[in-house]
Amino acid sequence: MATDLKKEAQDILNDNFQAGGYTIPCKGLYPFQWKWDSGFIALGFAHYDMEKAKAEMKTLLDAQWSNGFIPHIVFHQKSDSYFPGPDFHQAELHPLSNKQYPSTGMTQPPVLGFTLEKMYKIAKDKTDVLHFIKENIGRVYDNHNYFYKNRDPKNEGLVYIYHNWESGTDNSPLWDDIWETMNPPEYTFERRDTTHVDASQRPSKREYDHYLHIIDIAKEHNYDDAKIAELSPFLVQDPLFNAMLIKSNEALIDLYKIIGGNEDKVAQLEQWQAKSMASFNEKLYDNELGAYIHYDLRNERPIQFVSSSSFSPLFAGIPTKEQAATIIKTMMDKFGGDDMYLCASFDPTHERFNPKKYWRGPVWINLNWMLYYGLLDYGYDDIAARVKSDSIELLSKVGFYEYFNPMKAAYEVEQKGYGGGNFSWSAALYLDLINN
Ligand code: DGY
């Protein structure tokens, strides 16, 4: 069984890999290159085809803007199977955008630092991969520099996201109260996602109105960061995004130390790191909930909900031992019942939980993957083993889907996964999990 799944995972990645040197998340629904997908995908390739892993990283980095920004989607080719495409986003409005690669004007979680480090750890030919890292690490550093220079208006060491699509957790209930503060126009547009996937598993039309409206506001100001910080109705400090930045800072420090030299960059990274870690524990840890939470910078209020993002700081070594014990207890109490697969994307005890709808409850393999490594780092081997076996059981049961129902009872009714099928990061991270 395991061998077949391994072959199936590799076939999916190979099949989704495009002639241009990048991998689509899945056919139909997502026909371009996505930033955080690319990082996870490169890790999967690193286990059996390092040239493809390098190509994946390189095509994404080639689309970097001259201010260090890396977009969330690179539209390498034309496709009418996705909305909103390059004509809606108009990233070229930004004076420093990359005129060679059409893209969006928003970003996604900073996965590239820790991806490079994992590639190095996985590599059999370390000299070859180190050469690749030497050539490309500066571009990842520039991306971090972009974040700290442009996305931290109060100089807290915590960067903001200005769009829910930047979080990666696109339609999480976390954002519902922000939508309440907005009243976007009713857009007329043709959804494409719901021609590929059952509408009950995707965001609503009204949610899309909000998503498009935030982009329109950014476009009115040519995607200027200072204007966005001043005017965007969505401005959030996200623990998942910031944990990944911190994890990637650490990876860059480790890699620069292996490469040698670059003392100024190491010093800068260490400075960012110290400040980010301290602010993170001060501002994003909620004692009452026993979990990390998001902070709404626009409306100056904490977003007090527990989601799978609440546990992601484990992956970056942010919690103290005591905090780790508390958040893991919160996770097991709310998300860890015997009737559930770990780890639902939103608090299963909350009325906003929906086990079928995109980021409003289903299990996602990339969050499980981070959780697995985080739990191991803190010495919670048994719970880590459960996260791993739950993930593998889901993938074996229904295939390499995009997301999964966390309720075990659901599989007695129907054996199926949700969203896109033959989904690249589910395949890629499976290859990493079974190799650990
Ligand atoms: C989508 O179209 O749902 C994407 O996830 C946006 O990044």
Coordinates of C-alpha atoms and ligand atoms in Angstrom, one line a residue:
M1 CA 0.0 0.0 0.0
A2 CA 2.6 2.5 1.1
T3 CA 4.8 1.9 -2.0
D4 CA 1.8 2.4 -4.3
L5 CA 0.9 5.6 -2.5
K6 CA 4.5 6.8 -2.9
K7 CA 4.4 6.1 -6.6
E8 CA 1.1 7.8 -6.9
A9 CA 2.4 10.9 -5.0
Q10 CA 5.4 11.1 -7.4
D11 CA 3.2 10.6 -10.4
I12 CA 1.0 13.5 -9.2
L13 CA 3.9 15.8 -8.8
N14 CA 5.5 14.8 -12.1
D15 CA 2.2 15.3 -13.9
N16 CA 1.5 18.7 -12.3
F17 CA 5.1 19.9 -13.2
Q18 CA 4.9 22.2 -16.2
A19 CA 7.4 22.7 -19.1
G20 CA 8.1 26.2 -17.7
G21 CA 9.8 24.7 -14.6
Y22 CA 7.1 25.1 -12.0
T23 CA 4.2 23.0 -10.6
I24 CA 0.5 23.8 -10.5
P25 CA -1.3 23.0 -7.3
C26 CA -3.8 21.0 -9.3
K27 CA -5.4 20.9 -12.7
G28 CA -8.4 23.1 -13.5
L29 CA -8.9 24.9 -10.1
Y30 CA -5.3 26.3 -9.8
P31 CA -3.5 26.5 -13.2
F32 CA -0.6 28.7 -12.2
Q33 CA 2.3 28.9 -9.7
W34 CA 1.4 29.7 -6.1
K35 CA 4.0 30.9 -3.6
W36 CA 3.5 28.7 -0.5
D37 CA 2.5 25.7 -2.6
S38 CA 5.8 26.0 -4.4
G39 CA 7.8 25.7 -1.2
F40 CA 6.0 22.6 -0.1
I41 CA 6.2 21.1 -3.6
A42 CA 9.9 21.7 -3.8
L43 CA 10.3 19.7 -0.5
G44 CA 8.5 16.8 -2.1
F45 CA 10.6 16.8 -5.2
A46 CA 13.8 17.1 -3.1
H47 CA 13.2 13.5 -2.0
Y48 CA 13.5 12.1 -5.5
D49 CA 14.3 14.7 -8.1
M50 CA 16.4 17.6 -6.8
E51 CA 16.6 19.3 -10.3
K52 CA 12.8 19.8 -10.2
A53 CA 13.0 21.1 -6.6
K54 CA 15.6 23.7 -7.7
A55 CA 13.5 24.6 -10.8
E56 CA 10.5 25.1 -8.6
M57 CA 12.3 27.5 -6.3
K58 CA 14.0 29.3 -9.2
T59 CA 10.9 30.0 -11.2
L60 CA 9.3 31.6 -8.2
L61 CA 12.3 33.6 -7.3
D62 CA 12.6 34.8 -10.9
A63 CA 9.2 36.5 -10.5
Q64 CA 10.5 38.6 -7.5
W65 CA 10.0 42.3 -7.7
S66 CA 12.9 44.7 -7.4
N67 CA 11.7 45.7 -3.8
G68 CA 12.1 42.1 -2.7
F69 CA 8.4 41.3 -2.8
I70 CA 7.4 37.8 -4.0
P71 CA 3.8 37.5 -5.3
H72 CA 1.3 34.9 -4.3
I73 CA 0.5 33.8 -7.8
V74 CA 2.7 33.9 -10.9
F75 CA 0.6 33.8 -14.0
H76 CA 3.2 31.9 -16.2
Q77 CA 0.6 31.3 -18.9
K78 CA -2.8 32.3 -20.0
S79 CA -5.8 30.3 -18.7
D80 CA -9.5 31.0 -18.6
S81 CA -10.1 28.4 -15.9
Y82 CA -9.3 30.8 -13.0
F83 CA -10.7 34.0 -11.7
P84 CA -9.4 36.6 -10.8
G85 CA -6.6 36.5 -13.3
P86 CA -3.8 39.0 -14.2
D87 CA -6.3 41.4 -15.8
F88 CA -8.1 41.9 -12.5
H89 CA -5.0 42.0 -10.3
Q90 CA -3.0 44.4 -12.5
A91 CA 0.2 44.1 -10.4
E92 CA 2.0 46.1 -13.1
L93 CA 0.6 49.2 -11.4
H94 CA 3.3 48.9 -8.8
P95 CA 6.4 50.8 -10.1
L96 CA 8.8 48.1 -8.8
S97 CA 6.8 45.1 -10.0
N98 CA 8.4 42.5 -12.2
K99 CA 7.4 43.4 -15.8
Q100 CA 8.5 40.0 -17.1
Y101 CA 6.1 37.9 -15.0
P102 CA 2.4 38.8 -14.7
S103 CA 1.4 38.2 -11.1
T104 CA -0.8 39.3 -8.2
G105 CA 0.1 42.3 -6.0
M106 CA -0.3 40.3 -2.8
T107 CA 1.9 37.7 -1.2
Q108 CA 1.7 34.4 0.8
P109 CA 3.4 32.9 3.8
P110 CA 7.3 33.1 3.7
V111 CA 8.1 29.4 3.2
L112 CA 11.2 29.8 1.1
G113 CA 13.9 30.0 3.8
F114 CA 12.9 26.8 5.6
T115 CA 12.4 25.2 2.2
L116 CA 16.0 25.9 1.2
E117 CA 17.2 24.5 4.5
K118 CA 15.1 21.3 4.2
M119 CA 16.4 20.8 0.6
Y120 CA 19.9 21.0 2.0
K121 CA 19.1 18.5 4.7
I122 CA 17.4 16.1 2.3
A123 CA 20.1 16.4 -0.4
K124 CA 22.5 13.5 -1.0
D125 CA 24.8 15.8 -3.0
K126 CA 25.2 18.6 -0.4
T127 CA 27.8 20.4 -2.5
D128 CA 25.5 20.8 -5.4
V129 CA 22.6 22.0 -3.3
L130 CA 24.8 24.3 -1.4
H131 CA 25.9 25.9 -4.6
F132 CA 22.2 26.4 -5.6
I133 CA 21.5 27.9 -2.1
K134 CA 24.5 30.3 -2.4
E135 CA 23.1 31.6 -5.7
N136 CA 19.6 32.1 -4.4
I137 CA 19.6 32.8 -0.7
G138 CA 20.2 36.5 -1.2
R139 CA 16.8 36.7 -2.9
V140 CA 15.1 35.1 0.0
Y141 CA 16.9 37.5 2.4
D142 CA 15.6 40.4 0.3
N143 CA 12.1 39.1 0.6
H144 CA 12.4 39.1 4.5
N145 CA 13.9 42.6 4.3
Y146 CA 10.9 43.7 2.2
F147 CA 8.6 42.3 5.0
Y148 CA 10.3 44.0 7.9
K149 CA 10.8 47.3 6.0
N150 CA 7.3 47.6 4.5
R151 CA 4.9 45.4 6.5
D152 CA 5.6 46.5 10.1
P153 CA 4.4 50.1 10.5
K154 CA 4.7 50.1 14.3
N155 CA 8.1 48.5 14.3
E156 CA 6.9 45.6 16.4
G157 CA 8.7 42.8 14.6
L158 CA 5.3 41.4 13.5
V159 CA 4.4 41.8 9.9
Y160 CA 0.9 42.3 8.6
I161 CA -1.1 40.7 5.8
Y162 CA -3.5 43.0 3.9
H163 CA -5.7 40.3 2.3
N164 CA -7.1 37.0 3.5
W165 CA -5.5 35.4 0.5
E166 CA -2.2 36.4 1.9
S167 CA -2.8 34.2 5.0
G168 CA -3.3 31.1 2.9
T169 CA -6.2 30.3 5.2
D170 CA -8.5 32.1 2.7
N171 CA -12.1 31.9 4.0
S172 CA -11.4 31.1 7.7
P173 CA -14.2 32.2 10.1
L174 CA -11.3 34.3 11.6
W175 CA -12.2 37.0 9.0
D176 CA -15.9 37.0 9.5
D177 CA -15.9 40.0 11.9
I178 CA -13.7 42.0 9.5
W179 CA -16.2 41.4 6.7
E180 CA -18.8 42.9 9.1
T181 CA -16.8 46.2 9.1
M182 CA -16.9 46.4 5.3
N183 CA -19.6 47.0 2.8
P184 CA -18.2 46.2 -0.6
P185 CA -20.1 46.7 -3.9
E186 CA -21.8 43.7 -5.5
Y187 CA -19.3 42.6 -8.2
T188 CA -20.4 41.1 -11.4
F189 CA -18.0 38.3 -12.4
E190 CA -17.9 34.8 -13.5
R191 CA -16.6 32.4 -10.8
R192 CA -14.4 29.6 -12.2
D193 CA -13.6 27.7 -9.0
T194 CA -17.2 26.5 -8.6
T195 CA -17.1 25.0 -12.1
H196 CA -14.3 22.7 -10.8
V197 CA -15.5 22.1 -7.2
D198 CA -18.8 21.8 -5.5
A199 CA -19.9 25.3 -4.4
S200 CA -20.6 24.0 -0.8
Q201 CA -16.9 23.4 -0.4
R202 CA -15.8 26.9 -1.6
P203 CA -16.3 30.5 -0.3
S204 CA -19.6 32.3 -1.0
K205 CA -20.2 35.0 -3.7
R206 CA -20.5 37.6 -0.9
E207 CA -17.1 36.6 0.5
Y208 CA -15.6 37.0 -3.0
D209 CA -17.0 40.6 -3.1
H210 CA -15.0 41.4 -0.1
Y211 CA -11.8 39.7 -1.5
L212 CA -12.1 41.7 -4.8
H213 CA -12.9 45.0 -3.0
I214 CA -9.7 44.8 -0.9
I215 CA -7.7 44.3 -4.2
D216 CA -9.5 47.3 -5.8
I217 CA -8.5 49.5 -2.9
A218 CA -4.8 48.4 -3.2
K219 CA -5.0 49.0 -7.0
E220 CA -6.3 52.5 -6.5
H221 CA -3.0 53.2 -4.8
N222 CA -0.8 51.2 -7.2
Y223 CA -0.2 48.6 -4.5
D224 CA 1.8 51.2 -2.5
D225 CA 2.6 49.5 0.9
A226 CA 2.3 52.7 3.0
K227 CA -1.1 53.5 1.5
I228 CA -2.3 49.9 2.0
A229 CA -1.2 50.1 5.7
E230 CA -3.1 53.3 6.0
L231 CA -6.3 52.4 4.1
S232 CA -6.8 48.7 3.7
P233 CA -9.9 47.5 5.5
F234 CA -8.1 44.2 6.1
L235 CA -4.8 44.5 8.1
V236 CA -4.0 41.5 10.3
Q237 CA -1.0 40.2 12.2
D238 CA -1.3 36.5 11.5
P239 CA 0.5 33.9 13.8
L240 CA 0.8 31.4 10.9
F241 CA 2.4 33.9 8.6
N242 CA 4.7 35.3 11.2
A243 CA 5.7 31.9 12.5
M244 CA 6.7 30.9 9.0
L245 CA 8.7 34.1 8.7
I246 CA 10.5 33.3 12.0
K247 CA 11.1 29.7 11.0
S248 CA 12.6 31.0 7.7
N249 CA 14.7 33.6 9.5
E250 CA 16.3 30.8 11.6
A251 CA 16.8 28.7 8.5
L252 CA 18.6 31.6 6.7
I253 CA 20.8 32.2 9.7
D254 CA 21.8 28.5 9.8
L255 CA 22.4 28.4 6.0
Y256 CA 24.5 31.6 6.1
K257 CA 26.6 30.1 8.8
I258 CA 27.2 27.0 6.7
I259 CA 28.1 29.2 3.7
G260 CA 30.3 31.5 5.7
G261 CA 30.7 35.3 5.5
N262 CA 27.6 37.5 5.3
E263 CA 28.1 38.6 8.9
D264 CA 26.0 41.7 8.3
K265 CA 23.0 39.7 7.1
V266 CA 23.3 37.2 10.0
A267 CA 23.4 40.1 12.4
Q268 CA 20.3 41.7 10.8
L269 CA 18.4 38.4 10.8
E270 CA 19.3 37.8 14.5
Q271 CA 18.0 41.2 15.3
W272 CA 14.7 40.7 13.5
Q273 CA 14.4 37.3 15.1
A274 CA 14.9 38.4 18.7
K275 CA 12.3 41.2 18.3
S276 CA 9.8 39.1 16.4
M277 CA 9.9 36.3 18.9
A278 CA 9.4 38.6 21.9
S279 CA 6.5 40.5 20.3
F280 CA 4.9 37.3 19.2
N281 CA 4.7 35.9 22.7
E282 CA 3.6 39.2 24.1
K283 CA 1.0 40.2 21.6
L284 CA -0.3 37.0 19.9
Y285 CA -0.5 34.7 22.9
D286 CA -3.9 34.6 24.5
N287 CA -3.9 33.4 28.1
E288 CA -7.6 33.0 28.4
L289 CA -7.8 30.7 25.3
G290 CA -4.5 29.0 26.0
A291 CA -3.5 29.5 22.3
Y292 CA -2.0 31.9 19.8
I293 CA -4.4 34.2 18.1
H294 CA -4.6 36.7 15.2
Y295 CA -4.6 40.5 15.8
D296 CA -6.7 42.9 13.7
L297 CA -4.5 45.9 13.2
R298 CA -7.0 47.9 11.3
N299 CA -9.6 47.8 14.1
E300 CA -7.1 47.4 16.9
R301 CA -8.6 44.3 18.4
P302 CA -7.5 40.7 19.0
I303 CA -9.3 38.0 16.9
Q304 CA -10.1 35.6 19.7
F305 CA -10.6 32.2 18.0
V306 CA -8.6 29.0 18.0
S307 CA -7.7 27.7 14.6
S308 CA -4.9 25.3 13.3
S309 CA -2.9 28.5 12.8
S310 CA -2.9 28.9 16.7
F311 CA -0.5 25.9 17.0
S312 CA 1.8 26.7 14.1
P313 CA 4.2 28.7 16.4
L314 CA 5.4 25.2 17.6
F315 CA 7.0 24.8 14.2
A316 CA 9.1 27.9 14.7
G317 CA 10.2 27.2 18.3
I318 CA 8.3 30.3 19.5
P319 CA 6.4 29.0 22.7
T320 CA 8.2 28.4 26.0
K321 CA 7.9 24.9 27.3
E322 CA 5.0 25.9 29.5
Q323 CA 3.2 27.7 26.6
A324 CA 3.8 24.7 24.4
A325 CA 2.2 22.4 27.1
T326 CA -0.8 24.8 27.3
I327 CA -1.5 25.1 23.6
I328 CA -1.1 21.4 23.0
K329 CA -3.6 20.8 25.8
T330 CA -6.0 23.3 24.1
M331 CA -5.5 21.5 20.8
M332 CA -6.1 18.0 22.3
D333 CA -9.2 19.2 24.3
K334 CA -10.9 20.9 21.3
F335 CA -9.5 19.2 18.2
G336 CA -8.2 15.9 19.4
G337 CA -11.2 13.7 20.3
D338 CA -11.2 10.0 19.3
D339 CA -14.0 10.8 16.8
M340 CA -11.8 13.2 14.9
Y341 CA -8.8 13.3 12.7
L342 CA -6.1 15.9 13.7
C343 CA -6.1 18.7 12.9
A344 CA -9.2 20.6 12.0
S345 CA -8.5 24.1 10.6
F346 CA -11.0 25.8 12.9
D347 CA -12.2 25.2 16.4
P348 CA -14.6 22.2 16.2
T349 CA -16.4 23.3 19.3
H350 CA -17.3 26.7 17.8
E351 CA -20.6 27.4 16.0
R352 CA -18.6 28.8 13.0
F353 CA -17.0 25.4 12.4
N354 CA -17.9 23.7 9.1
P355 CA -16.1 20.4 8.5
K356 CA -16.6 20.6 4.7
K357 CA -16.0 24.1 3.7
Y358 CA -12.4 25.1 2.5
W359 CA -10.7 26.7 5.6
R360 CA -13.7 26.7 7.9
G361 CA -12.9 23.3 9.4
P362 CA -11.4 20.7 7.1
V363 CA -7.9 19.1 7.7
W364 CA -5.1 20.4 5.5
I365 CA -1.9 18.4 5.1
N366 CA 0.4 21.4 5.1
L367 CA -0.8 22.6 8.5
N368 CA -0.5 19.0 9.8
W369 CA 3.0 18.8 8.4
M370 CA 4.1 21.9 10.4
L371 CA 2.4 20.6 13.5
Y372 CA 4.1 17.3 13.2
Y373 CA 7.6 18.8 13.1
G374 CA 6.7 21.3 15.8
L375 CA 5.4 18.6 18.2
L376 CA 8.5 16.5 17.6
D377 CA 10.7 19.5 18.4
Y378 CA 9.0 20.0 21.7
G379 CA 9.2 16.3 22.6
Y380 CA 5.5 15.4 22.1
D381 CA 6.4 12.3 20.1
D382 CA 3.1 10.4 20.6
I383 CA 0.9 13.3 19.5
A384 CA 3.3 13.9 16.6
A385 CA 2.9 10.3 15.6
R386 CA -0.9 10.6 15.7
V387 CA -0.8 13.7 13.4
K388 CA 1.3 11.8 11.0
S389 CA -0.8 8.6 11.1
D390 CA -4.0 10.6 10.8
S391 CA -2.6 12.4 7.8
I392 CA -1.5 9.2 6.1
E393 CA -4.8 7.5 6.9
L394 CA -6.8 10.3 5.3
L395 CA -4.6 10.3 2.2
S396 CA -4.8 6.5 1.9
K397 CA -8.5 6.4 2.4
V398 CA -9.6 9.0 -0.2
G399 CA -6.5 10.0 -2.2
F400 CA -4.4 13.2 -2.5
Y401 CA -7.1 15.7 -2.1
E402 CA -6.8 19.4 -1.2
Y403 CA -8.6 19.1 2.2
F404 CA -10.4 16.5 4.3
N405 CA -13.4 16.2 6.6
P406 CA -12.0 15.9 10.2
M407 CA -15.1 14.0 11.5
K408 CA -14.4 10.2 11.3
A409 CA -18.1 9.5 11.1
A410 CA -18.3 11.3 7.7
Y411 CA -16.3 8.5 6.1
E412 CA -19.0 5.9 7.1
V413 CA -21.3 7.9 4.8
E414 CA -19.0 8.6 2.0
Q415 CA -15.3 8.1 1.3
K416 CA -14.3 11.4 -0.2
G417 CA -11.9 14.3 0.0
Y418 CA -12.7 17.9 -0.8
G419 CA -11.5 20.7 -3.1
G420 CA -9.0 19.8 -5.9
G421 CA -7.9 16.2 -6.5
N422 CA -4.3 15.1 -7.3
F423 CA -3.3 18.1 -5.2
S424 CA 0.5 18.7 -5.3
W425 CA 1.3 19.7 -1.8
S426 CA -0.7 16.8 -0.3
A427 CA 1.5 14.5 -2.5
A428 CA 4.7 16.4 -1.8
L429 CA 4.3 16.5 2.0
Y430 CA 3.3 12.9 2.1
L431 CA 6.7 12.1 0.5
D432 CA 8.4 14.1 3.2
L433 CA 6.4 12.5 6.1
I434 CA 7.1 9.0 5.0
N435 CA 10.8 9.8 4.7
N436 CA 11.1 11.0 8.2
Ligands
DGY1 C1 -8.1 30.7 -4.5 O1 -8.4 31.1 -5.6 O2 -9.0 30.1 -3.7 C2 -6.7 30.8 -4.0 O3 -6.5 30.0 -2.9 C3 -6.3 32.2 -3.8 O4 -5.0 32.1 -3.5

